[in-house]
Every structure is written in C-alpha cells, then in structure tokens.
Coordinates of N, CA, C and O in Angstrom, one line a residue:
M1 N 103.4 -42.4 -99.9 CA 103.4 -43.8 -100.2 C 104.2 -44.1 -101.5 O 104.0 -43.4 -102.5
D2 N 105.0 -45.1 -101.5 CA 105.7 -45.6 -102.6 C 104.7 -46.0 -103.8 O 103.7 -46.6 -103.5
K3 N 105.0 -45.5 -105.0 CA 104.1 -45.8 -106.1 C 104.0 -47.3 -106.4 O 103.0 -47.8 -106.8
E4 N 105.0 -48.1 -106.0 CA 105.0 -49.5 -106.3 C 104.5 -50.4 -105.2 O 104.2 -51.5 -105.4
K5 N 104.4 -49.8 -104.0 CA 103.9 -50.6 -102.9 C 102.8 -49.9 -102.1 O 102.8 -48.7 -101.9
G6 N 101.9 -50.7 -101.6 CA 100.8 -50.2 -100.8 C 101.3 -50.1 -99.3 O 102.4 -50.4 -99.0
K7 N 100.3 -49.8 -98.4 CA 100.7 -49.7 -97.0 C 101.2 -51.0 -96.4 O 102.0 -51.0 -95.6
T8 N 100.7 -52.1 -97.0 CA 101.2 -53.4 -96.5 C 102.5 -53.8 -97.0 O 103.1 -54.8 -96.6
G9 N 103.0 -53.1 -98.0 CA 104.3 -53.4 -98.5 C 104.3 -54.4 -99.7 O 105.3 -54.8 -100.2
C10 N 103.0 -54.8 -100.0 CA 102.9 -55.8 -101.1 C 103.2 -55.1 -102.4 O 102.9 -54.0 -102.7
N11 N 103.9 -55.9 -103.3 CA 104.2 -55.3 -104.6 C 102.9 -55.1 -105.4 O 102.0 -56.0 -105.4
Y12 N 102.8 -54.0 -106.0 CA 101.6 -53.6 -106.8 C 101.8 -54.0 -108.3 O 102.9 -53.7 -108.8
H13 N 100.9 -54.7 -108.8 CA 100.9 -55.1 -110.2 C 99.6 -54.7 -110.9 O 98.6 -55.3 -110.6
R14 N 99.7 -53.7 -111.7 CA 98.5 -53.4 -112.5 C 98.4 -54.3 -113.7 O 99.3 -54.3 -114.5
P15 N 97.3 -55.1 -113.8 CA 97.2 -56.0 -114.9 C 97.3 -55.3 -116.3 O 96.7 -54.2 -116.4
S16 N 97.9 -56.0 -117.2 CA 97.8 -55.5 -118.6 C 96.3 -55.6 -119.1 O 95.5 -56.3 -118.4
W17 N 95.9 -55.0 -120.2 CA 94.6 -55.2 -120.7 C 94.3 -56.6 -120.9 O 93.2 -57.1 -120.6
D18 N 95.2 -57.4 -121.5 CA 94.9 -58.8 -121.8 C 94.7 -59.6 -120.5 O 93.8 -60.4 -120.4
E19 N 95.5 -59.3 -119.5 CA 95.4 -60.0 -118.2 C 94.0 -59.6 -117.5 O 93.3 -60.5 -117.0
Y20 N 93.7 -58.3 -117.6 CA 92.4 -57.8 -117.0 C 91.2 -58.6 -117.7 O 90.4 -59.1 -117.0
F21 N 91.2 -58.6 -119.0 CA 90.0 -59.2 -119.7 C 90.0 -60.8 -119.4 O 89.0 -61.4 -119.3
M22 N 91.2 -61.4 -119.4 CA 91.3 -62.8 -119.1 C 90.8 -63.1 -117.7 O 90.1 -64.1 -117.4
K23 N 91.1 -62.2 -116.7 CA 90.6 -62.4 -115.4 C 89.1 -62.3 -115.3 O 88.5 -62.9 -114.5
L24 N 88.6 -61.4 -116.1 CA 87.1 -61.3 -116.2 C 86.5 -62.6 -116.8 O 85.5 -63.0 -116.3
A25 N 87.2 -63.2 -117.8 CA 86.7 -64.5 -118.3 C 86.8 -65.5 -117.2 O 85.9 -66.4 -117.1
M26 N 87.9 -65.5 -116.4 CA 88.0 -66.5 -115.4 C 86.9 -66.3 -114.3 O 86.3 -67.3 -113.8
L27 N 86.6 -65.1 -114.0 CA 85.5 -64.8 -113.1 C 84.1 -65.3 -113.7 O 83.3 -65.9 -113.0
A28 N 83.9 -65.0 -115.0 CA 82.7 -65.5 -115.6 C 82.6 -67.0 -115.5 O 81.5 -67.6 -115.3
S29 N 83.7 -67.7 -115.6 CA 83.7 -69.2 -115.6 C 83.2 -69.7 -114.3 O 82.7 -70.8 -114.2
E30 N 83.3 -68.9 -113.2 CA 82.8 -69.4 -111.9 C 81.2 -69.5 -111.9 O 80.7 -70.2 -111.0
R31 N 80.5 -69.0 -112.9 CA 79.1 -69.1 -113.0 C 78.7 -70.4 -113.8 O 77.5 -70.8 -113.9
A32 N 79.7 -71.2 -114.3 CA 79.4 -72.4 -115.1 C 78.6 -73.3 -114.3 O 78.7 -73.4 -113.1
T33 N 77.7 -74.1 -115.0 CA 76.8 -75.0 -114.4 C 77.1 -76.5 -114.7 O 76.2 -77.3 -114.4
C34 N 78.2 -76.7 -115.3 CA 78.6 -78.1 -115.7 C 79.9 -78.5 -115.0 O 80.9 -77.8 -115.2
P35 N 79.9 -79.6 -114.2 CA 81.1 -79.9 -113.5 C 82.2 -80.5 -114.4 O 83.4 -80.6 -114.0
R36 N 81.9 -80.8 -115.7 CA 83.0 -81.3 -116.5 C 83.9 -80.3 -117.0 O 85.1 -80.6 -117.4
M37 N 83.5 -79.0 -117.0 CA 84.4 -77.9 -117.5 C 83.8 -76.6 -117.1 O 82.6 -76.3 -117.2
H38 N 84.6 -75.7 -116.5 CA 84.3 -74.4 -116.3 C 85.0 -73.5 -117.3 O 86.3 -73.5 -117.3
C39 N 84.3 -72.8 -118.1 CA 84.9 -72.0 -119.1 C 84.2 -70.6 -119.1 O 83.0 -70.5 -118.9
G40 N 85.0 -69.6 -119.4 CA 84.4 -68.2 -119.5 C 84.9 -67.5 -120.7 O 86.0 -67.8 -121.2
C41 N 84.1 -66.6 -121.2 CA 84.4 -65.9 -122.4 C 84.0 -64.4 -122.2 O 82.8 -64.1 -121.8
V42 N 84.8 -63.5 -122.6 CA 84.5 -62.1 -122.6 C 84.8 -61.5 -124.0 O 85.9 -61.7 -124.5
L43 N 83.8 -60.9 -124.6 CA 84.0 -60.3 -125.9 C 84.2 -58.8 -125.8 O 83.4 -58.1 -125.1
V44 N 85.3 -58.3 -126.4 CA 85.7 -57.0 -126.2 C 86.0 -56.3 -127.5 O 86.5 -56.9 -128.4
R45 N 85.8 -55.0 -127.6 CA 86.2 -54.2 -128.7 C 86.6 -52.8 -128.1 O 85.9 -52.2 -127.4
D46 N 87.8 -52.4 -128.6 CA 88.3 -51.1 -128.1 C 88.3 -50.9 -126.6 O 87.9 -49.9 -126.0
R47 N 88.8 -52.0 -125.9 CA 88.9 -52.1 -124.5 C 87.5 -51.9 -123.8 O 87.5 -51.4 -122.6
F48 N 86.4 -52.3 -124.4 CA 85.1 -52.2 -123.9 C 84.4 -53.5 -123.9 O 84.4 -54.2 -125.0
V49 N 83.9 -54.0 -122.8 CA 83.3 -55.3 -122.7 C 81.9 -55.2 -123.4 O 81.1 -54.4 -123.1
L50 N 81.8 -56.1 -124.4 CA 80.5 -56.2 -125.2 C 79.6 -57.2 -124.7 O 78.4 -57.0 -124.6
A51 N 80.1 -58.4 -124.2 CA 79.3 -59.5 -123.7 C 80.2 -60.4 -123.0 O 81.4 -60.5 -123.2
T52 N 79.5 -61.2 -122.1 CA 80.2 -62.3 -121.4 C 79.4 -63.6 -121.5 O 78.2 -63.5 -121.8
G53 N 80.1 -64.7 -121.3 CA 79.4 -66.0 -121.3 C 80.2 -67.0 -120.5 O 81.4 -66.8 -120.3
Y54 N 79.5 -68.0 -120.1 CA 80.1 -69.2 -119.4 C 79.3 -70.4 -119.8 O 78.2 -70.3 -120.4
N55 N 79.9 -71.6 -119.7 CA 79.2 -72.8 -120.1 C 78.1 -73.1 -119.1 O 78.3 -73.2 -117.9
G56 N 76.9 -73.2 -119.7 CA 75.7 -73.4 -118.8 C 74.6 -73.8 -119.7 O 74.5 -73.6 -120.9
S57 N 73.5 -74.3 -119.0 CA 72.3 -74.8 -119.6 C 71.6 -73.6 -120.3 O 71.8 -72.4 -119.9
I58 N 70.8 -73.9 -121.3 CA 70.0 -72.9 -121.9 C 69.0 -72.3 -120.9 O 68.6 -73.0 -120.0
P59 N 68.6 -71.1 -121.1 CA 67.6 -70.5 -120.1 C 66.4 -71.4 -119.9 O 65.8 -71.8 -120.8
G60 N 66.1 -71.6 -118.6 CA 64.9 -72.3 -118.3 C 65.1 -73.8 -118.2 O 64.2 -74.5 -117.7
S61 N 66.2 -74.3 -118.5 CA 66.5 -75.7 -118.5 C 67.3 -76.1 -117.2 O 68.0 -75.2 -116.7
P62 N 67.2 -77.3 -116.8 CA 68.0 -77.7 -115.5 C 69.5 -77.6 -115.8 O 69.9 -77.8 -116.9
H63 N 70.2 -77.5 -114.7 CA 71.7 -77.4 -114.8 C 72.3 -78.8 -114.4 O 71.7 -79.6 -113.7
C64 N 73.4 -79.0 -115.0 CA 74.1 -80.3 -114.8 C 74.3 -80.5 -113.3 O 74.2 -81.6 -112.8
Y65 N 74.7 -79.4 -112.6 CA 74.9 -79.6 -111.1 C 73.7 -80.1 -110.4 O 73.8 -80.7 -109.3
D66 N 72.5 -79.8 -111.0 CA 71.2 -80.1 -110.3 C 70.7 -81.5 -110.7 O 70.2 -82.3 -109.9
V67 N 70.9 -81.9 -112.0 CA 70.3 -83.1 -112.5 C 71.3 -84.0 -113.2 O 70.9 -85.1 -113.7
G68 N 72.5 -83.6 -113.3 CA 73.5 -84.5 -113.9 C 73.8 -84.0 -115.4 O 73.0 -83.4 -116.0
C69 N 74.9 -84.5 -115.9 CA 75.2 -84.2 -117.3 C 74.5 -85.1 -118.2 O 74.1 -86.2 -117.9
L70 N 74.3 -84.6 -119.4 CA 73.6 -85.3 -120.5 C 74.7 -85.6 -121.5 O 75.1 -84.7 -122.3
I71 N 75.3 -86.8 -121.5 CA 76.5 -87.1 -122.3 C 76.1 -87.8 -123.6 O 75.4 -88.8 -123.6
V72 N 76.7 -87.3 -124.7 CA 76.5 -87.9 -126.0 C 77.9 -87.8 -126.6 O 78.6 -86.8 -126.7
N73 N 78.4 -89.0 -127.0 CA 79.8 -89.0 -127.6 C 80.8 -88.4 -126.8 O 81.7 -87.6 -127.2
E74 N 80.8 -88.7 -125.5 CA 81.8 -88.2 -124.5 C 81.7 -86.7 -124.3 O 82.6 -86.1 -123.7
H75 N 80.6 -86.0 -124.7 CA 80.5 -84.5 -124.4 C 79.1 -84.3 -123.8 O 78.1 -84.9 -124.0
C76 N 79.1 -83.3 -122.8 CA 77.9 -82.9 -122.2 C 77.1 -82.0 -123.2 O 77.7 -81.0 -123.6
V77 N 75.9 -82.4 -123.6 CA 75.1 -81.6 -124.5 C 74.0 -80.8 -123.8 O 73.3 -80.1 -124.5
R78 N 74.0 -80.9 -122.5 CA 73.0 -80.1 -121.8 C 73.4 -78.6 -121.8 O 72.5 -77.7 -121.7
T79 N 74.6 -78.3 -121.9 CA 75.1 -76.9 -121.8 C 75.5 -76.3 -123.2 O 75.9 -77.0 -124.1
N80 N 75.4 -75.0 -123.3 CA 76.0 -74.2 -124.3 C 77.4 -73.9 -123.8 O 77.6 -73.7 -122.6
H81 N 78.4 -73.8 -124.7 CA 79.7 -73.4 -124.3 C 79.7 -71.9 -124.1 O 78.8 -71.1 -124.5
A82 N 80.7 -71.4 -123.4 CA 80.9 -70.0 -123.0 C 80.8 -69.1 -124.2 O 80.2 -68.0 -124.2
E83 N 81.5 -69.4 -125.3 CA 81.6 -68.6 -126.5 C 80.2 -68.4 -127.1 O 79.8 -67.3 -127.5
I84 N 79.4 -69.5 -127.2 CA 78.1 -69.5 -127.7 C 77.2 -68.6 -126.9 O 76.4 -67.7 -127.4
N85 N 77.3 -68.7 -125.6 CA 76.5 -67.9 -124.7 C 76.8 -66.4 -124.8 O 76.0 -65.6 -124.7
A86 N 78.1 -66.1 -124.9 CA 78.5 -64.7 -125.1 C 78.0 -64.1 -126.4 O 77.5 -63.0 -126.5
I87 N 78.1 -64.9 -127.5 CA 77.6 -64.5 -128.8 C 76.1 -64.3 -128.7 O 75.6 -63.3 -129.2
C88 N 75.4 -65.2 -128.1 CA 73.9 -65.1 -127.9 C 73.6 -63.8 -127.1 O 72.6 -63.1 -127.4
Q89 N 74.3 -63.6 -126.0 CA 74.1 -62.4 -125.2 C 74.2 -61.1 -126.0 O 73.4 -60.2 -126.0
A90 N 75.3 -61.1 -126.8 CA 75.5 -59.9 -127.7 C 74.3 -59.8 -128.7 O 73.8 -58.7 -128.9
S91 N 73.9 -60.9 -129.3 CA 72.8 -60.9 -130.2 C 71.5 -60.4 -129.6 O 70.8 -59.5 -130.2
R92 N 71.2 -60.8 -128.4 CA 70.0 -60.4 -127.8 C 69.9 -58.9 -127.5 O 68.9 -58.3 -127.3
H93 N 71.1 -58.3 -127.3 CA 71.2 -56.9 -127.0 C 71.6 -56.1 -128.3 O 71.9 -54.9 -128.1
G94 N 71.6 -56.7 -129.4 CA 71.8 -56.0 -130.7 C 73.3 -55.5 -130.8 O 73.5 -54.4 -131.4
I95 N 74.2 -56.2 -130.3 CA 75.6 -55.8 -130.3 C 76.3 -56.4 -131.5 O 76.4 -57.7 -131.5
N96 N 76.9 -55.6 -132.3 CA 77.7 -56.1 -133.4 C 79.1 -56.5 -132.9 O 79.8 -55.8 -132.3
L97 N 79.5 -57.7 -133.3 CA 80.8 -58.2 -132.8 C 82.0 -58.1 -133.8 O 83.1 -58.5 -133.6
E98 N 81.7 -57.5 -135.0 CA 82.7 -57.3 -136.0 C 83.9 -56.6 -135.5 O 83.9 -55.6 -134.9
G99 N 85.1 -57.3 -135.6 CA 86.4 -56.7 -135.2 C 86.7 -56.9 -133.7 O 87.6 -56.3 -133.3
S100 N 85.9 -57.7 -133.0 CA 86.1 -57.8 -131.6 C 87.2 -58.8 -131.3 O 87.6 -59.6 -132.1
T101 N 87.5 -58.9 -130.0 CA 88.4 -59.9 -129.4 C 87.7 -60.7 -128.4 O 86.9 -60.2 -127.6
A102 N 87.9 -62.1 -128.5 CA 87.3 -63.0 -127.5 C 88.4 -63.4 -126.6 O 89.5 -63.9 -127.0
Y103 N 88.2 -63.2 -125.3 CA 89.1 -63.7 -124.2 C 88.4 -64.9 -123.7 O 87.3 -64.8 -123.1
V104 N 89.0 -66.1 -123.9 CA 88.4 -67.4 -123.5 C 89.4 -68.1 -122.6 O 90.5 -68.3 -123.0
T105 N 88.9 -68.7 -121.5 CA 89.8 -69.3 -120.6 C 90.4 -70.6 -121.2 O 91.5 -71.0 -120.8
N106 N 89.7 -71.2 -122.2 CA 90.2 -72.4 -122.8 C 90.2 -72.2 -124.3 O 89.3 -71.5 -124.9
M107 N 91.0 -73.0 -125.0 CA 90.9 -73.0 -126.5 C 89.5 -73.4 -126.9 O 89.0 -74.4 -126.4
P108 N 88.9 -72.6 -127.8 CA 87.5 -73.0 -128.2 C 87.5 -74.4 -128.9 O 88.4 -74.8 -129.5
C109 N 86.3 -75.0 -128.8 CA 86.1 -76.3 -129.5 C 85.9 -75.9 -131.0 O 85.8 -74.7 -131.3
T110 N 85.9 -76.8 -131.9 CA 85.7 -76.5 -133.3 C 84.4 -75.7 -133.6 O 84.5 -74.7 -134.3
T111 N 83.3 -76.1 -133.0 CA 82.1 -75.4 -133.3 C 82.1 -74.0 -132.8 O 81.7 -73.1 -133.5
C112 N 82.6 -73.8 -131.6 CA 82.7 -72.4 -131.0 C 83.7 -71.6 -131.9 O 83.5 -70.4 -132.1
A113 N 84.8 -72.1 -132.3 CA 85.7 -71.4 -133.2 C 85.0 -70.9 -134.4 O 85.1 -69.8 -134.8
K114 N 84.2 -71.8 -135.1 CA 83.5 -71.4 -136.3 C 82.5 -70.3 -136.0 O 82.3 -69.4 -136.7
A115 N 81.8 -70.4 -134.8 CA 80.8 -69.4 -134.4 C 81.5 -68.0 -134.2 O 81.0 -67.0 -134.6
L116 N 82.7 -68.0 -133.5 CA 83.4 -66.8 -133.3 C 83.8 -66.1 -134.6 O 83.6 -64.9 -134.8
I117 N 84.3 -67.0 -135.5 CA 84.7 -66.5 -136.9 C 83.4 -65.9 -137.6 O 83.5 -64.8 -138.1
A118 N 82.3 -66.6 -137.6 CA 81.1 -66.1 -138.3 C 80.6 -64.9 -137.6 O 80.0 -64.0 -138.3
A119 N 80.8 -64.7 -136.3 CA 80.3 -63.5 -135.7 C 81.2 -62.2 -135.9 O 80.8 -61.1 -135.5
G120 N 82.4 -62.4 -136.5 CA 83.2 -61.3 -136.8 C 84.4 -61.1 -135.9 O 85.1 -60.1 -136.0
V121 N 84.6 -62.0 -135.0 CA 85.7 -61.9 -134.0 C 87.0 -62.0 -134.8 O 87.2 -62.9 -135.7
K122 N 88.0 -61.1 -134.6 CA 89.2 -61.1 -135.3 C 90.4 -61.5 -134.5 O 91.5 -61.7 -135.0
K123 N 90.3 -61.7 -133.2 CA 91.4 -62.1 -132.3 C 90.8 -62.9 -131.2 O 89.8 -62.6 -130.6
V124 N 91.5 -64.0 -130.8 CA 91.1 -64.9 -129.7 C 92.3 -65.0 -128.8 O 93.4 -65.4 -129.3
V125 N 92.1 -64.8 -127.5 CA 93.1 -64.9 -126.5 C 92.7 -66.0 -125.6 O 91.6 -66.0 -125.1
I126 N 93.6 -67.0 -125.4 CA 93.3 -68.1 -124.5 C 94.4 -68.3 -123.5 O 95.5 -67.8 -123.6
S127 N 94.1 -69.0 -122.4 CA 95.0 -69.3 -121.3 C 95.2 -70.8 -121.1 O 95.9 -71.2 -120.2
S128 N 94.5 -71.7 -121.8 CA 94.7 -73.1 -121.7 C 94.2 -73.8 -123.0 O 93.4 -73.2 -123.8
E129 N 94.6 -75.0 -123.2 CA 94.3 -75.7 -124.4 C 93.0 -76.5 -124.2 O 92.5 -76.6 -123.1
Y130 N 92.5 -77.1 -125.3 CA 91.3 -78.0 -125.2 C 91.5 -79.2 -126.1 O 92.2 -79.1 -127.2
H131 N 91.0 -80.3 -125.8 CA 91.2 -81.5 -126.5 C 90.4 -81.6 -127.8 O 89.4 -81.0 -127.9
D132 N 90.9 -82.3 -128.8 CA 90.2 -82.6 -130.0 C 89.5 -81.4 -130.6 O 88.3 -81.4 -130.8
T133 N 90.2 -80.4 -131.0 CA 89.6 -79.2 -131.6 C 90.4 -78.8 -132.9 O 91.6 -79.0 -132.9
L134 N 89.7 -78.4 -133.9 CA 90.3 -77.8 -135.1 C 90.3 -76.3 -135.1 O 90.5 -75.7 -136.1
A135 N 90.1 -75.7 -133.9 CA 90.0 -74.3 -133.8 C 91.2 -73.6 -134.4 O 91.0 -72.6 -135.2
E136 N 92.4 -74.0 -134.1 CA 93.6 -73.3 -134.6 C 93.6 -73.3 -136.1 O 94.0 -72.3 -136.7
T137 N 93.2 -74.4 -136.8 CA 93.2 -74.5 -138.2 C 92.2 -73.5 -138.8 O 92.4 -72.7 -139.7
F138 N 91.0 -73.5 -138.2 CA 89.9 -72.6 -138.7 C 90.3 -71.1 -138.4 O 90.1 -70.3 -139.3
F139 N 90.9 -70.8 -137.3 CA 91.4 -69.4 -137.0 C 92.4 -69.0 -138.1 O 92.4 -67.9 -138.6
R140 N 93.4 -69.9 -138.3 CA 94.5 -69.6 -139.3 C 93.8 -69.3 -140.7 O 94.2 -68.3 -141.3
D141 N 92.9 -70.2 -141.1 CA 92.3 -70.1 -142.4 C 91.5 -68.8 -142.6 O 91.3 -68.2 -143.6
A142 N 90.9 -68.3 -141.4 CA 90.1 -67.1 -141.4 C 90.8 -65.9 -141.1 O 90.2 -64.8 -140.9
A143 N 92.2 -66.0 -140.9 CA 93.0 -64.8 -140.5 C 92.6 -64.2 -139.2 O 92.6 -63.0 -139.0
V144 N 92.2 -65.1 -138.2 CA 91.9 -64.7 -136.9 C 93.1 -64.9 -136.1 O 93.7 -66.0 -136.0
E145 N 93.6 -63.9 -135.4 CA 94.8 -63.9 -134.6 C 94.5 -64.8 -133.3 O 93.5 -64.5 -132.7
L146 N 95.4 -65.7 -133.0 CA 95.3 -66.5 -131.8 C 96.5 -66.2 -130.9 O 97.6 -66.3 -131.4
V147 N 96.2 -65.8 -129.7 CA 97.2 -65.4 -128.7 C 97.1 -66.4 -127.5 O 96.0 -66.5 -127.0
R148 N 98.2 -66.9 -127.1 CA 98.3 -67.8 -125.9 C 98.9 -66.9 -124.8 O 100.0 -66.6 -124.9
L149 N 98.0 -66.6 -123.8 CA 98.4 -65.8 -122.7 C 98.6 -66.7 -121.5 O 97.7 -67.5 -121.2
P150 N 99.8 -66.6 -120.8 CA 99.9 -67.4 -119.6 C 98.7 -67.0 -118.7 O 98.3 -65.9 -118.6
L151 N 98.3 -68.1 -117.9 CA 97.2 -67.9 -117.0 C 97.5 -66.8 -116.0 O 98.6 -66.9 -115.3
P152 N 96.7 -65.7 -115.9 CA 97.0 -64.7 -115.0 C 96.8 -65.2 -113.6 O 96.2 -66.2 -113.3
E153 N 97.4 -64.4 -112.6 CA 97.2 -64.7 -111.2 C 95.7 -64.9 -110.9 O 94.9 -64.1 -111.3
C154 N 95.4 -65.9 -110.1 CA 94.0 -66.2 -109.8 C 93.6 -65.6 -108.5 O 92.8 -66.1 -107.8
V155 N 94.1 -64.4 -108.3 CA 93.7 -63.6 -107.1 C 93.3 -62.2 -107.5 O 93.9 -61.6 -108.3
I156 N 92.2 -61.7 -106.8 CA 91.8 -60.3 -106.9 C 92.4 -59.6 -105.8 O 92.2 -60.0 -104.6
H157 N 93.2 -58.6 -106.0 CA 93.8 -57.8 -105.0 C 92.9 -56.6 -104.6 O 92.8 -55.7 -105.4
Y158 N 92.2 -56.7 -103.5 CA 91.4 -55.6 -103.0 C 91.4 -55.7 -101.5 O 90.9 -56.6 -100.9
N159 N 92.1 -54.7 -100.9 CA 92.3 -54.6 -99.4 C 91.7 -53.3 -98.9 O 92.4 -52.3 -99.1
L160 N 90.6 -53.3 -98.2 CA 90.0 -52.1 -97.7 C 91.0 -51.3 -96.8 O 90.9 -50.1 -96.7
D161 N 91.8 -52.0 -96.1 CA 92.8 -51.4 -95.2 C 93.7 -50.5 -95.9 O 94.3 -49.6 -95.3
E162 N 94.0 -50.7 -97.2 CA 94.9 -49.9 -97.9 C 94.3 -48.7 -98.6 O 95.0 -47.8 -99.1
Y163 N 93.0 -48.6 -98.6 CA 92.3 -47.5 -99.3 C 91.7 -46.5 -98.3 O 90.7 -46.9 -97.6
S164 N 92.2 -45.3 -98.1 CA 91.8 -44.4 -97.1 C 90.3 -44.0 -97.3 O 89.7 -43.6 -96.3
S165 N 89.8 -44.0 -98.5 CA 88.4 -43.6 -98.7 C 87.4 -44.7 -98.6 O 86.2 -44.4 -98.6
A166 N 87.8 -45.9 -98.4 CA 86.9 -47.1 -98.3 C 86.7 -47.4 -96.9 O 87.6 -47.4 -96.1
K167 N 85.5 -47.8 -96.6 CA 85.1 -48.3 -95.2 C 84.4 -49.6 -95.3 O 83.5 -49.8 -96.2
P168 N 84.6 -50.5 -94.4 CA 83.9 -51.8 -94.5 C 82.4 -51.6 -94.2 O 82.0 -50.7 -93.5
L169 N 81.6 -52.5 -94.7 CA 80.2 -52.5 -94.5 C 79.9 -52.8 -93.0 O 80.7 -53.6 -92.4
K170 N 78.9 -52.2 -92.4 CA 78.6 -52.5 -91.0 C 77.6 -53.6 -90.9 O 76.7 -53.8 -91.7

C-alpha cells in the first residue's frame, strides 16, 4: 500500500499536533449546552492533554437548551465558558497548568483570558475570533503567545474498511 494513500485512494493527512489538539477542542465544543455559542478548550502540556472544557451550565444546574438562556447585558450568564470549565476540571483533579497551552475554538473573552493567564497558561491557540474582548492585550502584556491557526478540517477520518485488523460491531 502506498504510504500516502489508503485502499480507497484518499489522500492521507496526519494532523499536526496543533491541528490534533484543535480538533479535540472542536469535539469538546459539541458538548456545549448553550445555543448562543459552542466553544471548546483543551489544556495541554508536553503533548499531553491535561483537561478539557466546553461552555455549559455549572454542575447540577439546568442547561440553556432545556430552560433557555439567562441573558444579562447581551451575554448568557447561565453557563461557564469552556476555558473556565477546563481550568476548573484541572483544579478538581490537582493538575498544575503552569507552562501549558490552551487550544480554544474561539478567541477567549476578557475574563477567560485573565483566568488562563492567572492559571499559568503560556500559549493560546485559536481558530476564530470573538467580539468585544481585550484578550489580545492581556496576553501581550503577560507575554502569553497567541497563535491563530486556520480552522482544521471538520471531519474525522476513520474507515473500518481500510484497516485490516478492525471489524465492525455486530
């Protein structure tokens, strides 16, 4: 078999580490519980996933999809943002975030940018912008590297027919 093509002849593209972690953030965003925005965050250090988060209600509270959004000053306050939920997940499991990288589907809001900085995140990778945020200013002032990564392909390539050791479930 050609190294570059599978049995079906499709071109094979192994994602870069940045693309891989951003696709994980995109997948996390599918768990979001607010219809106003789906955002995902993956916190990584040394190519190891430390924590993930998505925008959603605090544990035990109703979700926007179930009871509607709670809007204050044009923002839904029923949910925590993905970055806050990822930081909280790391905290609950005793994970130190010093020197980590945040892969976030959207530019963080001002509050999330400050939380990422305070948690010790040193690099933030985004694939889309966000309105009304001072994140870039705070990142620059705190020497946090900001990387804009083009949105990776929104498809997961997994074809059982191409893998001789895999068999479909019965």
